[in-house]
CSV table of C-alpha atoms in Angstrom, one decimal:
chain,number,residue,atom,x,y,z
A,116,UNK,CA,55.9,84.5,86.1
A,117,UNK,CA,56.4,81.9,88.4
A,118,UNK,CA,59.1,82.1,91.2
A,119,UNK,CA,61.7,79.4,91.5
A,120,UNK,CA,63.5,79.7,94.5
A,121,UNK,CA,66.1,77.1,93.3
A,122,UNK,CA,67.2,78.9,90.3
A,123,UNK,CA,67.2,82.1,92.1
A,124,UNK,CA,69.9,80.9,94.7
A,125,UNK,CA,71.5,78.7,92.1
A,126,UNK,CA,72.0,82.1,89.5
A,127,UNK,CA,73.3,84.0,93.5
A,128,UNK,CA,75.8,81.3,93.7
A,129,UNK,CA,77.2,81.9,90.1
A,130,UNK,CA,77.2,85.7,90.6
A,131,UNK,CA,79.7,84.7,93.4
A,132,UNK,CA,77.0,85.6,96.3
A,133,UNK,CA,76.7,81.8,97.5
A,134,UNK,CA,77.7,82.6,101.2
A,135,UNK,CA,74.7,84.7,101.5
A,136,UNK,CA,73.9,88.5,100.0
A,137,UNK,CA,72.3,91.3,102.5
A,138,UNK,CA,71.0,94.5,101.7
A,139,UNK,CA,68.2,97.1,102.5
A,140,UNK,CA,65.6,97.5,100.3
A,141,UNK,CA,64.4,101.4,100.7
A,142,UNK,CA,61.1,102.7,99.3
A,143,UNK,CA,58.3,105.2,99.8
A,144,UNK,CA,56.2,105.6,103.2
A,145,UNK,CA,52.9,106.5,102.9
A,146,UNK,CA,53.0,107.8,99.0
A,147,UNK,CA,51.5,105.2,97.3
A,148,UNK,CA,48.3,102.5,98.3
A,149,UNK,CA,50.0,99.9,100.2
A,150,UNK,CA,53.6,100.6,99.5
A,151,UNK,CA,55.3,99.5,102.8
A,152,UNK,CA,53.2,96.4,102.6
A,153,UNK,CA,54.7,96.1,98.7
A,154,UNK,CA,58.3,96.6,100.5
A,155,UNK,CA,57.7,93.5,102.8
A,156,UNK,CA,56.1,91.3,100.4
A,157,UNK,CA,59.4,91.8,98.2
A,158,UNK,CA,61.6,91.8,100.9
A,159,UNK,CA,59.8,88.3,102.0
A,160,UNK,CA,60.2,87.0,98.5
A,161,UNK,CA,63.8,88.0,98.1
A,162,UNK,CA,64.8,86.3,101.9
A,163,UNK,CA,63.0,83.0,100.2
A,164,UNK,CA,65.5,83.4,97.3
A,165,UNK,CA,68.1,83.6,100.1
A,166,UNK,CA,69.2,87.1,100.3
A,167,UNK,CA,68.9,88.5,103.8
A,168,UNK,CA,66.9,91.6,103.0
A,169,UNK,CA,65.8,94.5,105.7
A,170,UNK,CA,63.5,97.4,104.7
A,171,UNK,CA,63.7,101.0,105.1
A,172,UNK,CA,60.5,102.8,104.7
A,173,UNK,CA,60.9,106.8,104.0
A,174,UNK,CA,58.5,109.1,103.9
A,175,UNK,CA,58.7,110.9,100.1
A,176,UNK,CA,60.0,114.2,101.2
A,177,UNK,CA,63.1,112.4,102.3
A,178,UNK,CA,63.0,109.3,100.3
A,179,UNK,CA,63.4,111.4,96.8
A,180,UNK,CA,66.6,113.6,97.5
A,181,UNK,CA,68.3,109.9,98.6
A,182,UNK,CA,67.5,108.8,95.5
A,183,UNK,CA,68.7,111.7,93.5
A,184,UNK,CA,72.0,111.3,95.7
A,185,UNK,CA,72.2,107.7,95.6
A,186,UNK,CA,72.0,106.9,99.1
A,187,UNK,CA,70.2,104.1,99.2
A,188,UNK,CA,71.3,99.7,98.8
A,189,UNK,CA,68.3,99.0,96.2
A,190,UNK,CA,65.3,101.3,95.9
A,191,UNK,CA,61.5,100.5,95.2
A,192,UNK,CA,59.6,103.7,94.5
A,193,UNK,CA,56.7,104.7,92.4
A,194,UNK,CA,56.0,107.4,89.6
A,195,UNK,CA,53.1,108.6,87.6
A,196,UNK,CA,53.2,110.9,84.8
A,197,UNK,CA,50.5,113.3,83.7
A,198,UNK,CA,50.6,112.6,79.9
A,199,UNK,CA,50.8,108.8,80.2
A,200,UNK,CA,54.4,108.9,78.6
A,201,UNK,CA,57.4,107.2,80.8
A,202,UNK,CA,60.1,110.0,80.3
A,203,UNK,CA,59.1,111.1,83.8
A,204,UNK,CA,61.0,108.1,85.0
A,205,UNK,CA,63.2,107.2,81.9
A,206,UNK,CA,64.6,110.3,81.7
A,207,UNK,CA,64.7,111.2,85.5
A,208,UNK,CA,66.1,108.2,87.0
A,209,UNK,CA,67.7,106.0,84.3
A,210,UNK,CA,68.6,109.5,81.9
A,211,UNK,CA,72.6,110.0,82.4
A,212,UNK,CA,73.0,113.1,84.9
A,213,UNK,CA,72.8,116.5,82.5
A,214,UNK,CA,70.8,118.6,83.5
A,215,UNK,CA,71.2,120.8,79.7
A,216,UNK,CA,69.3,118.5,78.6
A,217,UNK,CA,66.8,117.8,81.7
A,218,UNK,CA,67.9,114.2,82.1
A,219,UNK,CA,68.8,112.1,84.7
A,220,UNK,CA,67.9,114.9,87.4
A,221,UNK,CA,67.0,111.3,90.0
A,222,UNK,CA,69.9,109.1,89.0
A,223,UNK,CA,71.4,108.1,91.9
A,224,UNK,CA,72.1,104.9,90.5
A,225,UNK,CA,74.8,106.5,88.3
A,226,UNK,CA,73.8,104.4,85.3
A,227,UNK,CA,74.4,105.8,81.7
A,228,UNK,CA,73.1,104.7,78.7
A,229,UNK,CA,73.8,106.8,75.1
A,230,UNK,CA,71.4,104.7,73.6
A,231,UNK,CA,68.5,105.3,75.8
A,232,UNK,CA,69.5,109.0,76.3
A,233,UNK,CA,69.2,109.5,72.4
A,234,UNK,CA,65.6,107.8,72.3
A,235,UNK,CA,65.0,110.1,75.1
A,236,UNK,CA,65.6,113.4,73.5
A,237,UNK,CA,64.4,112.0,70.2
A,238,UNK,CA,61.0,111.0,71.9
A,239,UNK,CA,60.7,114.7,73.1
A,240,UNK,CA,61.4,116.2,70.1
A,241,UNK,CA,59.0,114.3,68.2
A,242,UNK,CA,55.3,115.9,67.4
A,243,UNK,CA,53.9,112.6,65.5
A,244,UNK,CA,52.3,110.2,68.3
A,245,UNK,CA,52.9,106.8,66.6
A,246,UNK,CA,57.0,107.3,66.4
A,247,UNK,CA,57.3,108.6,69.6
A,248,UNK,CA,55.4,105.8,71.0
A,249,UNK,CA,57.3,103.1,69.0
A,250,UNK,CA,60.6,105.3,70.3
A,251,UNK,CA,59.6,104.9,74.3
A,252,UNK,CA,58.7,101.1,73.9
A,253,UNK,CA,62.4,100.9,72.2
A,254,UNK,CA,63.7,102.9,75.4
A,255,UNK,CA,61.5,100.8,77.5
A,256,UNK,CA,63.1,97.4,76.3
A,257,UNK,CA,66.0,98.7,76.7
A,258,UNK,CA,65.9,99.4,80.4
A,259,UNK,CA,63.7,96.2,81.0
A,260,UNK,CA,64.5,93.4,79.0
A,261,UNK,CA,67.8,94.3,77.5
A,262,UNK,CA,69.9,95.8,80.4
A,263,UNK,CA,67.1,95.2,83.7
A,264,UNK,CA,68.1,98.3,84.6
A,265,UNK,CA,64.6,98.8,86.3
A,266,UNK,CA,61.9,96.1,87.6
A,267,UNK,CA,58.7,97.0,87.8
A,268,UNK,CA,56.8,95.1,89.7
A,269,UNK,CA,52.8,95.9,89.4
A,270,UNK,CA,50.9,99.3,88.0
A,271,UNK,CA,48.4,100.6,89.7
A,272,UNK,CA,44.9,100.9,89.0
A,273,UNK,CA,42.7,104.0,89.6
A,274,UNK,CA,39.0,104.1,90.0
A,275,UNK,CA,36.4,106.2,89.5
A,276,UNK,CA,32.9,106.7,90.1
A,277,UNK,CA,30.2,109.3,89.2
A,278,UNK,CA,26.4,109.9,88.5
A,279,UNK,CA,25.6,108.7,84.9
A,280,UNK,CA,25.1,111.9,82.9
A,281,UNK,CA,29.0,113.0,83.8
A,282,UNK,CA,32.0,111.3,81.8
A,283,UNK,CA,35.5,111.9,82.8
A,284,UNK,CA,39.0,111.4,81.0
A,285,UNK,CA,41.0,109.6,83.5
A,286,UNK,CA,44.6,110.6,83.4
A,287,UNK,CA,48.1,109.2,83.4
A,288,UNK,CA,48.6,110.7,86.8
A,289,UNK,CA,45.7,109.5,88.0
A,290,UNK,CA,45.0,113.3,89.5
A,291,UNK,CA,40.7,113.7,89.9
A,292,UNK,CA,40.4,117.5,88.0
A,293,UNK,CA,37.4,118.6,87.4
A,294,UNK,CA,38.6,119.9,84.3
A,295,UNK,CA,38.8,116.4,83.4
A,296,UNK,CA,35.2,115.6,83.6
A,297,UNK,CA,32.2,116.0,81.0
A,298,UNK,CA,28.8,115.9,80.4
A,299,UNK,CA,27.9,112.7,78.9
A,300,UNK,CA,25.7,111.5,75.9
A,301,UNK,CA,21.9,110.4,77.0
């Protein structure tokens, strides 16, 4: 979509932040391609918009227990799940805090949603693919374009490359297993 800065500060105003918001934007060192660069590029965007923004690059093994705990202003982070479904990060970050249930074990944002919770569990407990993928694009409106209660901003794209007679099955994590990896047709 296009950016327009007017509106941006214009809908700041209204929210009551008119004399001017700062924060830190914290995110991952060194985890994903490029994601300090990612952090400035949104921290430049958001300054344009007229929030004074600083950023706070963390190397993972210290950025992911602040986000479990909730020590952070805003947060830009990552995640990629080996099946290709999203409950790694629907049910880890945005899942209310039980761990009974194995959800919200990285909500530091304390947010809580029955709704989403319920097509969570009800996504795991289902064995036919079509309703459980029509039940995570429920959850995932939900959390995008009902409540924006996470962004995202870009998905990354893996590549791969081999001689011709060997296939491969890329996968959601975008790990390279050679148990992934075939002969192909002729």
């Amino acid at each position: 979509e296009r950016q327009d800065r007017a509106a941006a500060r214009r809908l700041l105003e209204e929210a009551g932040w008119g004399q001017g918001l700062a924060l830190t934007l914290t995110g991952t060192a060194n985890r994903f391609p490029n994601d300090e660069a990612l952090l400035q590029a949104v921290a430049q965007m958001w300054q344009q918009a007229g929030i004074a923004t600083q950023v706070e690059p963390v190397p993972p093994a210290l950025f992911y227990p602040r986000l479990a705990g909730g020590r952070f202003a805003t947060a830009l982070f990552g995640w990629l799940t080996g099946p290709g479904e999203p409950n790694a990060v629907l049910g880890a970050v945005l899942g209310t805090r039980d761990a009974a249930r194995g959800l919200g074990s990285l909500n530091g944002t304390g947010y809580s949603n029955p709704r989403l919770d319920r097509l969570i569990t009800t996504a795991l407990a289902t064995g036919e693919d079509a309703r459980r993928h029509a039940l995570w694009q429920e959850a995932a409106r939900l959390v995008v374009r009902e409540e924006v209660a996470l962004i995202p901003l870009l998905h990354l794209a893996s590549l791969w490359a081999m001689r011709q007679e060997i296939g491969y099955h890329p996968r959601g994590d975008s790990l390279t297993l050679a148990m992934d990896a075939y002969a192909a047709a002729r």
